[in-house]
PDB file of C-alpha atoms in Angstrom:
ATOM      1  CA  UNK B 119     -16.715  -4.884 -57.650  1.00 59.00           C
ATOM      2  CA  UNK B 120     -15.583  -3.153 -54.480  1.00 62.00           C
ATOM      3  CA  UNK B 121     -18.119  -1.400 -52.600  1.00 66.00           C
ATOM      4  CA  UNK B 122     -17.118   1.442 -50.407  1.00 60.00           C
ATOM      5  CA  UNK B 123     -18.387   1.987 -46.466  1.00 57.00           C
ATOM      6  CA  UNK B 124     -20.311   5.302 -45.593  1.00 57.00           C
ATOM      7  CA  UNK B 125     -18.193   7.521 -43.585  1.00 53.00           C
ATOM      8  CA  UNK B 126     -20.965   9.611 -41.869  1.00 55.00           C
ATOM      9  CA  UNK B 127     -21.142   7.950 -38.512  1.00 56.00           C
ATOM     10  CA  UNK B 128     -17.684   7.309 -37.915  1.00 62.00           C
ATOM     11  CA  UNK B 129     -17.156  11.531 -38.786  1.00 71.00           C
ATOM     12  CA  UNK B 130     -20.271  12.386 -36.768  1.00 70.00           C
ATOM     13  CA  UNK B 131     -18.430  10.410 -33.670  1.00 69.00           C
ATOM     14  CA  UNK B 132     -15.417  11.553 -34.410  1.00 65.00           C
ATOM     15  CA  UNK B 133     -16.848  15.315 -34.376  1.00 69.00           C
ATOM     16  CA  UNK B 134     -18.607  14.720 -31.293  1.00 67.00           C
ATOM     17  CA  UNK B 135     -15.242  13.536 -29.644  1.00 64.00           C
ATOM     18  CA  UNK B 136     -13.582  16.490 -30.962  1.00 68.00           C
ATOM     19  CA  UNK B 137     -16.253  18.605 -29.060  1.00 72.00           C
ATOM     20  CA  UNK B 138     -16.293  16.460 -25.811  1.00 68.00           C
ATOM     21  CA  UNK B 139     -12.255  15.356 -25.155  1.00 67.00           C
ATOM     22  CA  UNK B 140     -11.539  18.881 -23.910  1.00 66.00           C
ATOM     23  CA  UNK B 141     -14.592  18.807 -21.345  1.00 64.00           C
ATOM     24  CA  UNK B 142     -14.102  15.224 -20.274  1.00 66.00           C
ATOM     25  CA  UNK B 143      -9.587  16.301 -19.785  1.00 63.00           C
ATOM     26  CA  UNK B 144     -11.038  19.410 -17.842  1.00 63.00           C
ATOM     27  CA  UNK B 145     -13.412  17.848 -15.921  1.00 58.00           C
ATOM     28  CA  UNK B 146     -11.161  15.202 -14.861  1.00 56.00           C
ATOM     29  CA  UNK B 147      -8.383  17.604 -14.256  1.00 57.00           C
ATOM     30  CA  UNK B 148     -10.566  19.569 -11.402  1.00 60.00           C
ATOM     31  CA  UNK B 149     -11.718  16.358  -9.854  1.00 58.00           C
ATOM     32  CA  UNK B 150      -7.726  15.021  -9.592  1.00 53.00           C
ATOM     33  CA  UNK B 151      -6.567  18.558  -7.946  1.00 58.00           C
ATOM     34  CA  UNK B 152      -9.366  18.883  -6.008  1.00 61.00           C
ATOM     35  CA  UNK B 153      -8.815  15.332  -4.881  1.00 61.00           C
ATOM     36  CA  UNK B 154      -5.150  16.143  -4.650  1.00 59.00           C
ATOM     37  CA  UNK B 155      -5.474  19.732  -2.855  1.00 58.00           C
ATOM     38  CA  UNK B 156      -8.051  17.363  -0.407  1.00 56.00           C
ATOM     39  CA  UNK B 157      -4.790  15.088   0.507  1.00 58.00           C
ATOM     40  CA  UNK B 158      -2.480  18.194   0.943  1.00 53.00           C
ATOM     41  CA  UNK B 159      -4.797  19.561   3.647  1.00 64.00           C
ATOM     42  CA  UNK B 160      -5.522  16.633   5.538  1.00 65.00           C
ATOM     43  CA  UNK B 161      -2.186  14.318   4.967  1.00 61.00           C
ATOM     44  CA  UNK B 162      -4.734  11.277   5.250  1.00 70.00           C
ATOM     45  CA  UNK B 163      -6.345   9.341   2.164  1.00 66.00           C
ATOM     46  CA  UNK B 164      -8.755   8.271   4.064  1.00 69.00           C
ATOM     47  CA  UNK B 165      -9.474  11.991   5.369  1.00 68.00           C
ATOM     48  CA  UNK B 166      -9.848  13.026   1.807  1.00 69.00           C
ATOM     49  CA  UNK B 167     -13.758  12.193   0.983  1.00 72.00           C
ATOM     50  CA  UNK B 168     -15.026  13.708   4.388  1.00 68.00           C
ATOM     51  CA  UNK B 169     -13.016  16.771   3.576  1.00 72.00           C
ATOM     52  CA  UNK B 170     -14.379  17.116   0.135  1.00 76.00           C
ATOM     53  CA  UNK B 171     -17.948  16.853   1.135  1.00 75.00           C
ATOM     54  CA  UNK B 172     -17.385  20.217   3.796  1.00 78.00           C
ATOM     55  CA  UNK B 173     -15.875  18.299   7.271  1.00 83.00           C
ATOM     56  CA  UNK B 174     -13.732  20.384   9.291  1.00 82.00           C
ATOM     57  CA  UNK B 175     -13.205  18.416  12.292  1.00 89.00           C
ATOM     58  CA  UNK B 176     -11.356  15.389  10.953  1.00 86.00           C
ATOM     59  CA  UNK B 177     -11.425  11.860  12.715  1.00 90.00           C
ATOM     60  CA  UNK B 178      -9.438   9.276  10.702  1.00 86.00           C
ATOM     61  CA  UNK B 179     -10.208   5.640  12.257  1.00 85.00           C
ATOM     62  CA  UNK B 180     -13.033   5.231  14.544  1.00 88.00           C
ATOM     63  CA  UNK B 181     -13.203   1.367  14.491  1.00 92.00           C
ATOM     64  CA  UNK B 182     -10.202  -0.936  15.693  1.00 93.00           C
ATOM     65  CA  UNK B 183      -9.847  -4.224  15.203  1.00 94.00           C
ATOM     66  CA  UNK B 184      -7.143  -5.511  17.228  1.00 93.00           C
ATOM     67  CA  UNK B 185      -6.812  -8.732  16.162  1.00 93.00           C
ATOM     68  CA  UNK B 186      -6.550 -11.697  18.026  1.00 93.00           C
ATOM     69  CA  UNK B 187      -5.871 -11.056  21.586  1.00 92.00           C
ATOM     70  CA  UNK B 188      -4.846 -13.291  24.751  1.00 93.00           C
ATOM     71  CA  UNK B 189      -6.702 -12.949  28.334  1.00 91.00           C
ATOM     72  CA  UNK B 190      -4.858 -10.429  30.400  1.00 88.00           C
ATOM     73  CA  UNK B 191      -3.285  -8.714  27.280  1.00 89.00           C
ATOM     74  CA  UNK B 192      -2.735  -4.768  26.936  1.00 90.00           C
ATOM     75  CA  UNK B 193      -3.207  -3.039  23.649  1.00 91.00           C
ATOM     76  CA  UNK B 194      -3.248   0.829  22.770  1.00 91.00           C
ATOM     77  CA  UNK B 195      -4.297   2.311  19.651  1.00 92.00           C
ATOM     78  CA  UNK B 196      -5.033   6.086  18.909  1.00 91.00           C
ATOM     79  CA  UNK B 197      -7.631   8.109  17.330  1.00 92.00           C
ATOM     80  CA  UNK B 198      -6.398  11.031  15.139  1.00 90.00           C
ATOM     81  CA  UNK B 199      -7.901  14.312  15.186  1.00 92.00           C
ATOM     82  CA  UNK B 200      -7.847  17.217  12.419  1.00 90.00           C
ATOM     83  CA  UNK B 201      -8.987  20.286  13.022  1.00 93.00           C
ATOM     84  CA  UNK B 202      -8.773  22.567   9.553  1.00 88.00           C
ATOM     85  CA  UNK B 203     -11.651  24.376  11.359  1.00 90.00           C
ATOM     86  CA  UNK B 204     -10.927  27.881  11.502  1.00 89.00           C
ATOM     87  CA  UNK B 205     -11.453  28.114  15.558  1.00 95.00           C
ATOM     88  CA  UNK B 206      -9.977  26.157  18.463  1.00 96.00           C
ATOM     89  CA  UNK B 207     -11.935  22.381  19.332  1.00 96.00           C
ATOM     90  CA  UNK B 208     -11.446  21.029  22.940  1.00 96.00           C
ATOM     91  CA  UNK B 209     -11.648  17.681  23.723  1.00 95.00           C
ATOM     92  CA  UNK B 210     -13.352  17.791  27.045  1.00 93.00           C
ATOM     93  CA  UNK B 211     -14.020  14.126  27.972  1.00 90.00           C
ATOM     94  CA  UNK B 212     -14.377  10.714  27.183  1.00 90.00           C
ATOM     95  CA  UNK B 213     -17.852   8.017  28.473  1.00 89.00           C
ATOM     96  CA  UNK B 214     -16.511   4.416  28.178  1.00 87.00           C
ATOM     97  CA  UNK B 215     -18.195   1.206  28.438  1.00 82.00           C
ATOM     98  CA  UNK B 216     -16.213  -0.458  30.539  1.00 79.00           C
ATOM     99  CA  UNK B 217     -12.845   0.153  32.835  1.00 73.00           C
ATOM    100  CA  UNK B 218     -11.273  -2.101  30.538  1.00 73.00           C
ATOM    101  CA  UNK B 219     -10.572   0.776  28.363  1.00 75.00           C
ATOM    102  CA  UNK B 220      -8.695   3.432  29.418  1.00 76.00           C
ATOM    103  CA  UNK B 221      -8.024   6.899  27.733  1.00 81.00           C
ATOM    104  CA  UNK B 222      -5.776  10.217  27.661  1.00 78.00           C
ATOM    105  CA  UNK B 223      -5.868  12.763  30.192  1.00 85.00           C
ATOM    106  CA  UNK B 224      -9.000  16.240  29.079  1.00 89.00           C
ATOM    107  CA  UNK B 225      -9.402  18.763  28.735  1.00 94.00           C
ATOM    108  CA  UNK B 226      -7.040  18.968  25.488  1.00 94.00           C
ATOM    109  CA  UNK B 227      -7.289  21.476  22.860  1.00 96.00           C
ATOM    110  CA  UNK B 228      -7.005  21.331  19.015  1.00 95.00           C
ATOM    111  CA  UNK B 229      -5.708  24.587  17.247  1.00 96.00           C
ATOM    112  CA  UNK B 230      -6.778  25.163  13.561  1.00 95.00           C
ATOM    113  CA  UNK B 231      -4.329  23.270  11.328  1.00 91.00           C
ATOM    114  CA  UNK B 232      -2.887  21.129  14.005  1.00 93.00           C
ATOM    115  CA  UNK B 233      -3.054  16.974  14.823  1.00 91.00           C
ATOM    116  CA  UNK B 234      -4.126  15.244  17.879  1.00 92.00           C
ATOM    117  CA  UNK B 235      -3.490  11.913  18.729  1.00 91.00           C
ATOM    118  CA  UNK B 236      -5.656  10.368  21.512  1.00 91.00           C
ATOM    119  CA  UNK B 237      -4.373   7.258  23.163  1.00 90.00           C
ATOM    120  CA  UNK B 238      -6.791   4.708  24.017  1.00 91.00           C
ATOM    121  CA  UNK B 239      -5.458   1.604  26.195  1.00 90.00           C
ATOM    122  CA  UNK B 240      -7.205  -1.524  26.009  1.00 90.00           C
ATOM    123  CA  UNK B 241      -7.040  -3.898  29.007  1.00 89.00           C
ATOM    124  CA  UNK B 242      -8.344  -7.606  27.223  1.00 86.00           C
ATOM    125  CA  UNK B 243     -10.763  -9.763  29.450  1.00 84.00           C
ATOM    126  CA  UNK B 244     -10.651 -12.614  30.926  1.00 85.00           C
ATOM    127  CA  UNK B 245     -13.326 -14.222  28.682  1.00 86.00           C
ATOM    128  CA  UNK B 246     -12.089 -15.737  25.557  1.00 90.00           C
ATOM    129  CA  UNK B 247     -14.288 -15.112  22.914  1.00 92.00           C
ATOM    130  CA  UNK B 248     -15.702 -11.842  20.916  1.00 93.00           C
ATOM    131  CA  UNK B 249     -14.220  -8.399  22.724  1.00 90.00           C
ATOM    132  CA  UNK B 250     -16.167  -5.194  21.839  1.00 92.00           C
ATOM    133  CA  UNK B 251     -16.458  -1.984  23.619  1.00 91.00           C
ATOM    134  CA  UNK B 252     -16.985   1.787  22.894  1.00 93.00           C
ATOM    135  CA  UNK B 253     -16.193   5.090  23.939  1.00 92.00           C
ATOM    136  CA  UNK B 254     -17.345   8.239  22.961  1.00 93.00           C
ATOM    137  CA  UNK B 255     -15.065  11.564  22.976  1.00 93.00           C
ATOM    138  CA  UNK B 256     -16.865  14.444  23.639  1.00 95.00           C
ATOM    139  CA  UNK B 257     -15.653  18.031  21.890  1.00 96.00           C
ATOM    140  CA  UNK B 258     -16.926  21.416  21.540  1.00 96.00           C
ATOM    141  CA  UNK B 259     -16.446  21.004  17.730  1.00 95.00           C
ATOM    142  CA  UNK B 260     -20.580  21.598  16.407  1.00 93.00           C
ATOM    143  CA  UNK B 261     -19.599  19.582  13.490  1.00 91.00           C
ATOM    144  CA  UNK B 262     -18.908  16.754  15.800  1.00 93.00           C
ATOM    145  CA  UNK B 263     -19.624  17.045  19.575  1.00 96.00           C
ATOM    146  CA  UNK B 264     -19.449  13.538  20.197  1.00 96.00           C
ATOM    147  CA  UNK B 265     -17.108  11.016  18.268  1.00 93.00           C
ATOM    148  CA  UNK B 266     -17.712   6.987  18.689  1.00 94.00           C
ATOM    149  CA  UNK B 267     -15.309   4.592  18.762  1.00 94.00           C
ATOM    150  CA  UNK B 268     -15.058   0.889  19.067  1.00 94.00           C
ATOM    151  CA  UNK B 269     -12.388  -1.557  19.793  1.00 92.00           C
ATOM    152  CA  UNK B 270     -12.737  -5.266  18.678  1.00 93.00           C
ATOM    153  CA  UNK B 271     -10.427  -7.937  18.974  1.00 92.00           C
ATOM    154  CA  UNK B 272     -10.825 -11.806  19.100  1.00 94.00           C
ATOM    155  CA  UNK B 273      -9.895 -12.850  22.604  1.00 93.00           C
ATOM    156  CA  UNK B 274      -8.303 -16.356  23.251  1.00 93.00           C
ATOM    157  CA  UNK B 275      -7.391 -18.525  26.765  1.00 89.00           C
ATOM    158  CA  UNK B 276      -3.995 -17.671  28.198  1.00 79.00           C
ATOM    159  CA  UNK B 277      -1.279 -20.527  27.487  1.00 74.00           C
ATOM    160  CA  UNK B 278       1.902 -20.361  29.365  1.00 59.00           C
ATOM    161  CA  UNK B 279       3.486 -17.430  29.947  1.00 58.00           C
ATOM    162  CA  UNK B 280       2.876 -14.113  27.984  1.00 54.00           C
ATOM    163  CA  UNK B 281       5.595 -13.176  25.352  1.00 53.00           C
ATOM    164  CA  UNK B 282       5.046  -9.803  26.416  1.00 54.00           C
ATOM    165  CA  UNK B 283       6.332 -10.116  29.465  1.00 55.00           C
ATOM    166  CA  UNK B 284       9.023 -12.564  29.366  1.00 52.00           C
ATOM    167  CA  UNK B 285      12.487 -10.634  29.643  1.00 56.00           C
ATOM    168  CA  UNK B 286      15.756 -11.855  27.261  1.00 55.00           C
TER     169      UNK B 286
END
């Protein structure tokens, strides 16, 4: 004798995925274009959460690792600066740690919808060993008057001469 399997869960699942599938597509559908309008303003993945939850003022990177550095070296990096703020942000200065860091001329100013890239020049110590140092940016943005950044690299001793600065 062949005994048949009740049907009323699997059609009360069924029904309630025929009631939720068209929420769930829509609800993923906003998130992807809002997501996707995020990257069309900003050009930057990792600009796209911060934009999202109401920034303005944009900062892409504020910690560089350098990687592993010899005594004496010189490394720059930048900082990149958004500004989908509907006014004009200055950049009116810069506090480092130390003179070992060195940074773009001020006052600059950001219009709305335009890049910046600030240059920041990194003269390695003579210590080997850990390298860390900061400087802050100040800006008239209120969303962000002061912006940190820190450069880290792995500093080792100086043996023979410097590729960099050997000529062919």
């Amino acid at each position: 004798m062949h005994q048949t399997v009740p049907t009323k869960p699997r059609s009360a699942i069924f029904r309630w995925l025929a009631i939720s599938a068209p929420w769930f597509g829509f609800v993923v559908l906003t998130m992807l274009s809002s997501t996707g309008m995020a990257f069309l303003m900003t050009g930057d993945t990792s600009l796209v959460v911060p934009y999202l939850q109401g920034e303005r003022f944009l900062v892409s990177q504020t910690d560089h690792h350098l990687g592993t550095l010899r005594q004496g070296d010189e490394r720059t990096f930048t900082v990149d600066l958004l500004n989908q703020a509907g006014e004009s942000v200055q950049v009116h200065g810069a506090q480092r740690d130390c003179s070992c860091l060195v940074t773009d001329e001020f006052p600059v100013t950001i219009e709305p919808g335009q890049r910046l890239s600030l240059g920041v020049r990194v003269h390695v110590p003579d210590q080997p060993g850990a390298f860390e140092q900061h400087v802050t940016f100040y800006t008239t943005s209120p969303e962000k008057p002061r912006i940190f950044v820190t450069a880290r690299a792995d500093v080792v001793a100086q043996e023979g001469p410097n590729p960099s600065e050997m000529t062919p």
